[in-house]
Structure formats: C-alpha cells, structure tokens
C-alpha cells in the first residue's frame, strides 16, 4: 500500500475516530519542512569532501523557478478543490476525480510525445471505471450526494475539471523537468526546490484559515506528527517513482493501492466493503495487469536526453564492433 493511502487511512482515523482538530495546512507545512531538511541532508552528503553545503544549497534555490511553477500549480489545485467542494457534492467530486488517470495519460502523450497502444488506452479507461465503481459508497451515498445549499453546480464542475487537468499536467511536468531538463539536477535537488517553494504557499493557507478551529499551532498530537512524516515520505517516494519509472506507472500504483487501503480501512476502522467494491477491486487489478503486461510493440519516441545518450554511444562505438562492410566505408 502506498504511503499516500496509509496517510489517508490514518487521517481518517485521526479526524473521524479521535476527532482531532489540528489545521491540515500546518500538517502539510510540517511535511514540507521535513522534506527540505531531509533533501538538504542528502545533498550535503553527496558533496565532495571539503566542499561546503550552504553555497550549494543557495545555488540550488536560485535555480528553483521550474519547481516554483509546480508549487504554484499545487496551490491552485488546493484552491480549486475548495471551490468545487463548496459548490458540488463530495460524491460528484469523487466521480470527476477519477479523470486524473486519463488526464495524466493525455498529458504524457502531448508533452512527452509518448504513444500508447490501444490495449493500454483500454486498460486505463477500464481502470478509471473500476476505481469509480470502487468508490461507489461515497458517490452513491444520499448524505454526500446532495449539492451544498446555494452552490453553483456549473462553477463547481468547472473547478474540479480544471483541477484534474492540472493534476495530470503537474505529474508529467515534474517528470519532464526531472528527466529532460538541461541542468539535470538530481532527485534530491528537485525535491529540495519543490518543498522550499511550497512552504510560503502553505503559510498563506494557514494565515487565511487562521490556524483552523484550534488556532495557530493548536490541536497537535502524536498522530498529527506521524501524518506529517507520512506526507513527507509520500512526496519523496512519488518523486523517486517518477525518476525511475514514469507518471503513468505511478498512477497505476496509486490506484492499485486504493484496494489495499480500503481493506485496511474496513478491517481496522470498520469502513464499507460491499460486493460492488469487491468486483470493482478485481477489475482494478486486472486493468493494471492488462496495462503492465501489454505486449504491443513499443512506439514511444525517445526523450531528448535518451536520444542524445544513444547517439553519443553510437559515435563512440569502436570499429571492431561494426560489420566488415561498415568498417570499409568508415576507413576510406
């Protein structure tokens, strides 16, 4: 199960069972501080012996404009979530949220030039429908399916559609920066930049929310501290998964973890687990398998840095590795 979904289950336990009233923005800010400290520690540990860490960290911050854009996108997504939930029901919001699976794939195709077989597209659509059915207890609940009184359904729908589009774009944008940016900064440098530039945004949310029900710094507990640690770990693990895989595989892992988190929620917190959810869970797993084990010939265009590395390797290939005919041509 991913740390994100463990975070979700623990937060439900904290807010739904323990009834704790800390500010969620303070928890998120604490997670960003942890990521800054941990990333700085990893950066300093990788420096050559005798080199000072502080000048390097200052240099990294001066080059953080790309991650600053991503932090602003995440801040905009938080605002859009608030606007949509003020105008449409949680059930409708949950339905639209599943579109993140497709917006990530479309963004990958447009921004990175990746091409997916029809088998993969069908698997992604099947996965989206499976996750939607799995969340049926939420969107088919009469208590959460009522639109807020006085809410503007059109405004709420537009807000959530923009949010899911930004979510897909943000994942691919992050992958593009990590894998194709000419600076080729490491994963810890990018995490350091992203966490540092996100902190002012969460501080702004805390000031706007006036610290929540308990006021600034109020309502904190051991559970809240653990949530901050899980939030930080989740952000770092997502970045690593994108570095060594891609955003689509990260999405597959996230949706697959929904099944396991629901089982944990059911057996630990008494959450729902209906026959429809069980069938939908099987569909989610099958969809992930259909996508992962698709044997269609790859049609992906190489990313710029991959193409350059391949060309350099071909130029450096010794003559002894070439066929006799090519040796004769090259030596003439």
XYZ file of C-alpha atoms in Angstrom:
332
model
C 0.000 0.000 0.000
C 1.382 3.432 -0.868
C 2.260 5.909 1.860
C -0.329 8.248 0.359
C -3.157 5.841 1.122
C -1.736 4.964 4.528
C -1.759 8.729 5.089
C -5.436 8.809 4.024
C -6.447 5.967 6.360
C -4.532 7.458 9.295
C -6.007 10.880 8.670
C -9.495 9.368 8.631
C -8.688 7.676 11.952
C -7.357 10.945 13.348
C -10.261 13.134 12.239
C -13.114 10.613 12.220
C -12.328 8.491 15.273
C -10.112 10.615 17.510
C -11.870 13.842 16.435
C -8.623 15.811 16.413
C -8.916 19.413 15.199
C -5.454 20.474 14.085
C -5.015 22.511 10.902
C -4.439 20.290 7.860
C -2.334 23.065 6.336
C 0.003 23.019 9.343
C 0.439 19.259 8.877
C 1.256 19.797 5.195
C 3.668 22.627 6.039
C 5.445 20.403 8.570
C 5.762 17.730 5.855
C 7.423 20.257 3.537
C 9.860 21.278 6.289
C 10.784 17.603 6.793
C 11.354 17.212 3.042
C 13.564 20.317 2.964
C 15.703 19.071 5.856
C 15.971 15.508 4.523
C 16.750 16.603 0.950
C 19.366 19.097 2.198
C 20.974 16.313 4.242
C 21.142 14.032 1.166
C 22.568 16.847 -0.983
C 25.228 17.667 1.600
C 26.129 14.000 1.953
C 26.762 13.683 -1.788
C 29.180 16.648 -1.984
C 32.917 16.026 -2.451
C 34.979 16.018 0.724
C 35.731 19.532 1.945
C 33.039 21.285 -0.124
C 30.609 23.449 1.851
C 26.909 22.590 1.657
C 25.484 26.074 2.231
C 26.737 27.659 -1.030
C 25.442 24.649 -2.968
C 22.019 24.870 -1.311
C 21.846 28.602 -2.094
C 22.740 27.908 -5.720
C 20.018 25.232 -5.966
C 17.435 27.671 -4.592
C 18.430 30.294 -7.158
C 17.680 27.733 -9.888
C 14.286 26.712 -8.492
C 11.974 28.631 -10.836
C 10.722 25.449 -12.527
C 9.773 23.880 -9.190
C 8.264 27.202 -8.118
C 5.847 26.905 -11.040
C 4.932 23.398 -9.870
C 4.379 24.637 -6.303
C 2.003 27.309 -7.636
C 0.111 24.640 -9.592
C -0.309 22.562 -6.425
C -1.507 25.665 -4.579
C -4.023 26.377 -7.349
C -5.261 22.778 -7.116
C -5.898 23.229 -3.378
C -7.941 26.360 -4.069
C -9.876 24.664 -6.878
C -10.693 21.720 -4.584
C -12.077 24.134 -2.028
C -14.153 25.966 -4.648
C -15.542 22.751 -6.152
C -16.488 21.219 -2.779
C -18.267 24.454 -1.845
C -20.459 24.149 -4.952
C -20.892 20.432 -5.698
C -21.326 17.340 -3.549
C -18.463 15.144 -2.394
C -19.980 12.334 -4.468
C -19.811 14.284 -7.721
C -16.316 15.476 -6.825
C -15.214 11.847 -6.351
C -16.567 10.874 -9.774
C -14.714 13.648 -11.569
C -11.531 12.990 -9.588
C -11.112 9.637 -11.353
C -10.424 11.512 -14.592
C -6.891 12.148 -13.268
C -5.973 8.746 -14.712
C -6.800 9.873 -18.246
C -5.511 13.453 -17.898
C -2.122 12.055 -16.856
C -2.016 9.773 -19.908
C -3.110 12.555 -22.274
C -0.535 14.970 -20.805
C 2.149 12.310 -21.194
C 1.204 11.839 -24.841
C 1.135 15.581 -25.616
C 4.062 16.870 -23.518
C 6.488 13.941 -23.688
C 5.410 12.647 -27.113
C 4.718 9.177 -25.769
C 2.445 6.906 -27.739
C 0.321 4.199 -26.136
C -1.228 1.142 -27.749
C -4.996 0.756 -27.887
C -4.617 -2.030 -25.321
C -3.082 0.427 -22.858
C -5.784 3.051 -23.506
C -8.496 0.444 -22.927
C -6.739 -0.650 -19.743
C -6.614 2.951 -18.488
C -10.319 3.512 -19.226
C -11.170 0.202 -17.542
C -9.018 1.233 -14.577
C -10.808 4.570 -14.304
C -14.220 2.861 -14.324
C -13.027 0.286 -11.798
C -11.836 2.960 -9.372
C -15.115 4.826 -9.898
C -17.126 1.723 -9.013
C -14.851 1.058 -6.053
C -15.731 4.495 -4.657
C -19.471 3.800 -5.095
C -20.181 4.019 -1.325
C -19.081 7.664 -1.497
C -20.805 8.983 -4.606
C -23.934 6.828 -4.159
C -24.477 7.941 -0.574
C -27.518 10.175 -0.175
C -25.793 12.233 2.527
C -22.814 13.164 0.336
C -24.644 13.318 -2.996
C -26.567 16.467 -2.165
C -25.120 19.641 -3.589
C -24.356 22.313 -0.965
C -27.206 24.747 -0.432
C -26.748 27.801 -2.606
C -23.892 26.173 -4.504
C -23.246 26.862 -8.171
C -23.062 23.427 -9.833
C -21.581 24.806 -13.065
C -18.811 26.650 -11.191
C -18.044 23.604 -9.048
C -17.901 21.311 -12.078
C -15.579 23.649 -13.986
C -13.336 23.959 -10.914
C -12.947 20.197 -10.449
C -12.351 19.644 -14.179
C -9.577 22.254 -14.150
C -8.135 20.641 -11.027
C -7.940 17.133 -12.543
C -6.417 18.588 -15.712
C -3.786 20.405 -13.652
C -3.124 17.214 -11.703
C -2.287 15.280 -14.870
C -0.219 18.166 -16.213
C 1.695 18.575 -12.924
C 2.732 14.909 -12.830
C 4.062 14.995 -16.391
C 5.655 18.424 -15.941
C 7.557 17.096 -12.922
C 8.672 14.047 -14.887
C 9.791 16.227 -17.805
C 11.847 18.511 -15.539
C 13.490 15.580 -13.762
C 14.337 13.624 -16.916
C 14.877 16.170 -19.698
C 15.951 19.464 -18.120
C 19.434 20.516 -19.405
C 20.590 21.205 -15.837
C 19.986 17.532 -14.992
C 19.704 18.162 -11.263
C 19.276 15.122 -9.058
C 16.047 13.996 -7.440
C 17.075 15.415 -4.051
C 17.856 18.829 -5.518
C 14.442 18.962 -7.188
C 12.690 17.806 -4.011
C 14.555 20.465 -2.046
C 13.429 23.136 -4.506
C 9.815 21.967 -4.605
C 9.459 21.679 -0.826
C 11.104 25.049 -0.197
C 8.953 26.899 -2.744
C 5.796 25.170 -1.432
C 6.294 26.405 2.129
C 5.194 30.046 1.527
C 2.014 28.766 -0.143
C 1.052 26.640 2.880
C 1.915 29.505 5.219
C -0.524 31.619 3.216
C -3.234 28.952 3.595
C -2.590 28.785 7.365
C -2.954 32.563 7.712
C -6.088 32.542 5.565
C -7.598 29.700 7.646
C -6.488 31.432 10.900
C -4.965 28.212 12.144
C -8.199 26.231 11.936
C -10.594 25.539 14.800
C -7.857 25.299 17.433
C -5.922 28.367 16.289
C -2.296 28.574 15.210
C -0.353 25.520 16.355
C -3.343 24.125 18.264
C -4.679 20.568 18.360
C -1.381 18.867 17.527
C -0.850 15.276 18.660
C 1.392 12.268 18.050
C -0.947 11.237 15.229
C -0.600 14.654 13.577
C 3.181 14.331 13.770
C 3.028 10.886 12.164
C 0.828 12.315 9.404
C 3.490 14.926 8.668
C 6.135 12.205 8.437
C 3.939 10.128 6.126
C 3.177 13.159 3.974
C 6.887 13.876 3.591
C 7.685 10.229 2.838
C 4.885 10.102 0.265
C 6.210 13.143 -1.591
C 9.751 11.766 -1.689
C 8.607 8.301 -2.815
C 6.418 9.751 -5.585
C 9.402 11.692 -6.911
C 11.580 8.565 -6.832
C 8.902 6.530 -8.624
C 8.725 9.120 -11.412
C 12.538 9.283 -11.625
C 12.913 5.525 -12.053
C 9.584 4.842 -13.782
C 7.060 7.293 -15.167
C 3.914 9.157 -14.144
C 1.583 6.528 -15.611
C 3.180 3.740 -13.574
C 2.908 5.985 -10.503
C -0.800 6.409 -11.237
C -1.233 2.658 -11.610
C 0.471 2.054 -8.280
C -1.664 4.722 -6.615
C -4.949 3.331 -7.902
C -3.915 -0.219 -7.047
C -3.162 0.913 -3.501
C -6.778 2.103 -3.195
C -7.856 -1.542 -2.948
C -5.417 -2.301 -0.123
C -6.191 0.902 1.758
C -9.920 0.100 1.569
C -9.277 -3.349 3.033
C -7.271 -1.801 5.855
C -9.980 0.811 6.363
C -12.616 -1.938 6.553
C -10.834 -4.279 8.965
C -9.323 -1.571 11.197
C -11.829 1.284 11.109
C -14.998 -0.540 10.068
C -15.250 1.173 6.679
C -17.517 -0.130 3.893
C -16.639 -3.194 1.799
C -19.571 -4.153 -0.445
C -19.942 -6.753 -3.187
C -19.708 -3.982 -5.793
C -16.414 -2.839 -4.250
C -15.016 -6.379 -4.370
C -15.929 -6.757 -8.064
C -14.525 -3.311 -8.822
C -11.327 -4.193 -6.948
C -10.815 -7.211 -9.182
C -11.392 -5.005 -12.238
C -8.772 -2.524 -10.980
C -6.200 -5.302 -10.546
C -6.968 -6.790 -13.975
C -6.715 -3.368 -15.615
C -3.298 -2.799 -14.041
C -2.172 -6.228 -15.285
C -3.530 -5.524 -18.801
C -1.571 -2.258 -18.926
C 1.636 -3.615 -17.396
C 1.848 -6.836 -19.402
C 0.751 -5.403 -22.745
C 2.934 -6.989 -25.455
C 2.144 -4.460 -28.185
C 5.289 -3.195 -29.942
C 6.598 -0.040 -28.240
C 6.011 3.152 -30.183
C 7.431 5.665 -27.719
C 9.567 8.439 -29.082
C 12.840 8.710 -27.147
C 13.019 11.670 -24.804
C 15.687 14.248 -25.799
C 18.254 13.150 -23.222
C 17.683 9.473 -24.135
C 18.222 10.189 -27.852
C 21.403 12.176 -27.126
C 22.797 9.369 -24.965
C 22.054 6.828 -27.705
C 23.683 9.000 -30.393
C 26.766 9.544 -28.236
C 27.027 5.806 -27.670
C 26.812 5.135 -31.392
C 29.523 7.717 -32.131
C 31.777 6.169 -29.501
C 31.242 2.611 -30.800
C 34.635 1.083 -31.739
C 35.234 -0.137 -35.286
C 35.758 -3.671 -34.016
C 32.054 -3.817 -33.145
C 30.935 -2.887 -36.669
C 30.286 -5.225 -39.602
C 33.131 -5.542 -42.141
C 31.182 -3.608 -44.795
C 30.756 -0.584 -42.471
C 34.428 -0.719 -41.444
C 35.473 -0.403 -45.094
C 33.209 2.612 -45.613
C 34.387 4.422 -42.467
C 38.092 3.820 -43.066
C 38.064 5.053 -46.655
